[in-house]
Amino acid sequence: MSGVLPCQAIARLAESGAIHSAAPLDPDQVQPASLDLRLGHRAWRVRASFLAGAGHSVAARLGDLAMHEIDLAKGAVLEKGCVYLAEIAESLALPDGISAVANAKSSTGRLDLLTRAVTDGGTEFDRIAPGYTGPLYAEICPRSFSVLVRPGQRLNQIRFRAGQAVLTDADLAGLHTRERLVVGGPAVIDGGLGFSVDLEPAQGDLVGWRAKPHTGLIDLDRTGYYDPADFWEPLAARRGRLILDPGAFYILVSREAVHIPPDHAAEMAPYLAMVGEFRVHYAGFFDPGFGHAAAGGAGARGVLEVRCHEAPFVLEHGQTVGRLVYERMAERPERLYGAGIASNYQGQGLKLSKHFRAA
């Protein structure tokens, strides 16, 4: 059956050796529709971001581009503005017909920590061809904050697919009719489910956060530890409008509350050139059960990780900033997002990463 592979199918891939690691998978590493990837023990500071390219290995390219090797065993600082490549503890030997796509985890994206999967012979980031056999690497580019990393930390995740899984707009409209995907508003369907920005909060005047340019270090193992005021500037929109500064990073929230039915998954399209000079959402996976009543949710809004590019840009309340692309699951997952698996962002609104104390 075609579709996104659920947790039980991912477990079977691991049992068969299609997913391999020297250390057994952690019990909570397999998510409802994805697998968290763990950092290995080595990383390299590299001169520039790169892809291996057809017929070439990452190891061979490192011979040209690596500046120095870093042992992560005792913890290592990855500095803001630099590019690193790290080993992933897991490797793959995918069956024919099974492809994969990787993406940053939500907490990674909310730190403006650009993290992308790189493979031998790869010509695209985060895309892994059917039948791929070989190692996995994570390119890590801290954009706003320097971070302390260690082996075993999970910065990105991987989703496995058999065949075509994406819903057409007609299929998505039918699913919305049956399941009511959007709570408290209309469903704008055009190449996926449209997301717009909320700059007129129902309570208070906080609409988002902007990363401060000069901050301390973030230890990625610390949860609920850091004071947001040390790293973020709170933002209040004026007359439903916010001007984005070039080079700045923002945490905003969608106007729509959505849910993902248990037999579907979704992915946020990371950038739409026609909506403005900015990128939205580095971490794009939405698992089955996100915001769904059966998993303890009642609709959840999407947190928007926004980076403005070359020119200042006026963002207006209700402006479309991205789209959520829904996919069929190959089978219903045995576990849902938020249903007893300590999911950090079920029922979320405007929320910083798990590393920060509640604002």
mmCIF file of C-alpha atoms in Angstrom, residues 90 119 147 157-158 224 229 237 310 334 350:
data_model
loop_
_atom_site.group_PDB
_atom_site.id
_atom_site.type_symbol
_atom_site.label_atom_id
_atom_site.label_comp_id
_atom_site.label_asym_id
_atom_site.label_seq_id
_atom_site.Cartn_x
_atom_site.Cartn_y
_atom_site.Cartn_z
ATOM 1 C CA GLU A 90 21.632 5.836 11.949
ATOM 2 C CA THR A 119 23.677 11.610 1.746
ATOM 3 C CA VAL A 147 24.478 25.878 20.632
ATOM 4 C CA GLN A 157 13.866 13.492 11.739
ATOM 5 C CA ILE A 158 13.124 11.289 8.774
ATOM 6 C CA GLY A 224 12.455 24.794 30.335
ATOM 7 C CA ALA A 229 14.105 37.774 27.763
ATOM 8 C CA ALA A 237 1.875 44.488 15.984
ATOM 9 C CA GLU A 310 16.999 41.105 1.262
ATOM 10 C CA GLU A 334 -0.415 2.546 16.531
ATOM 11 C CA LEU A 350 2.423 31.059 20.058
#
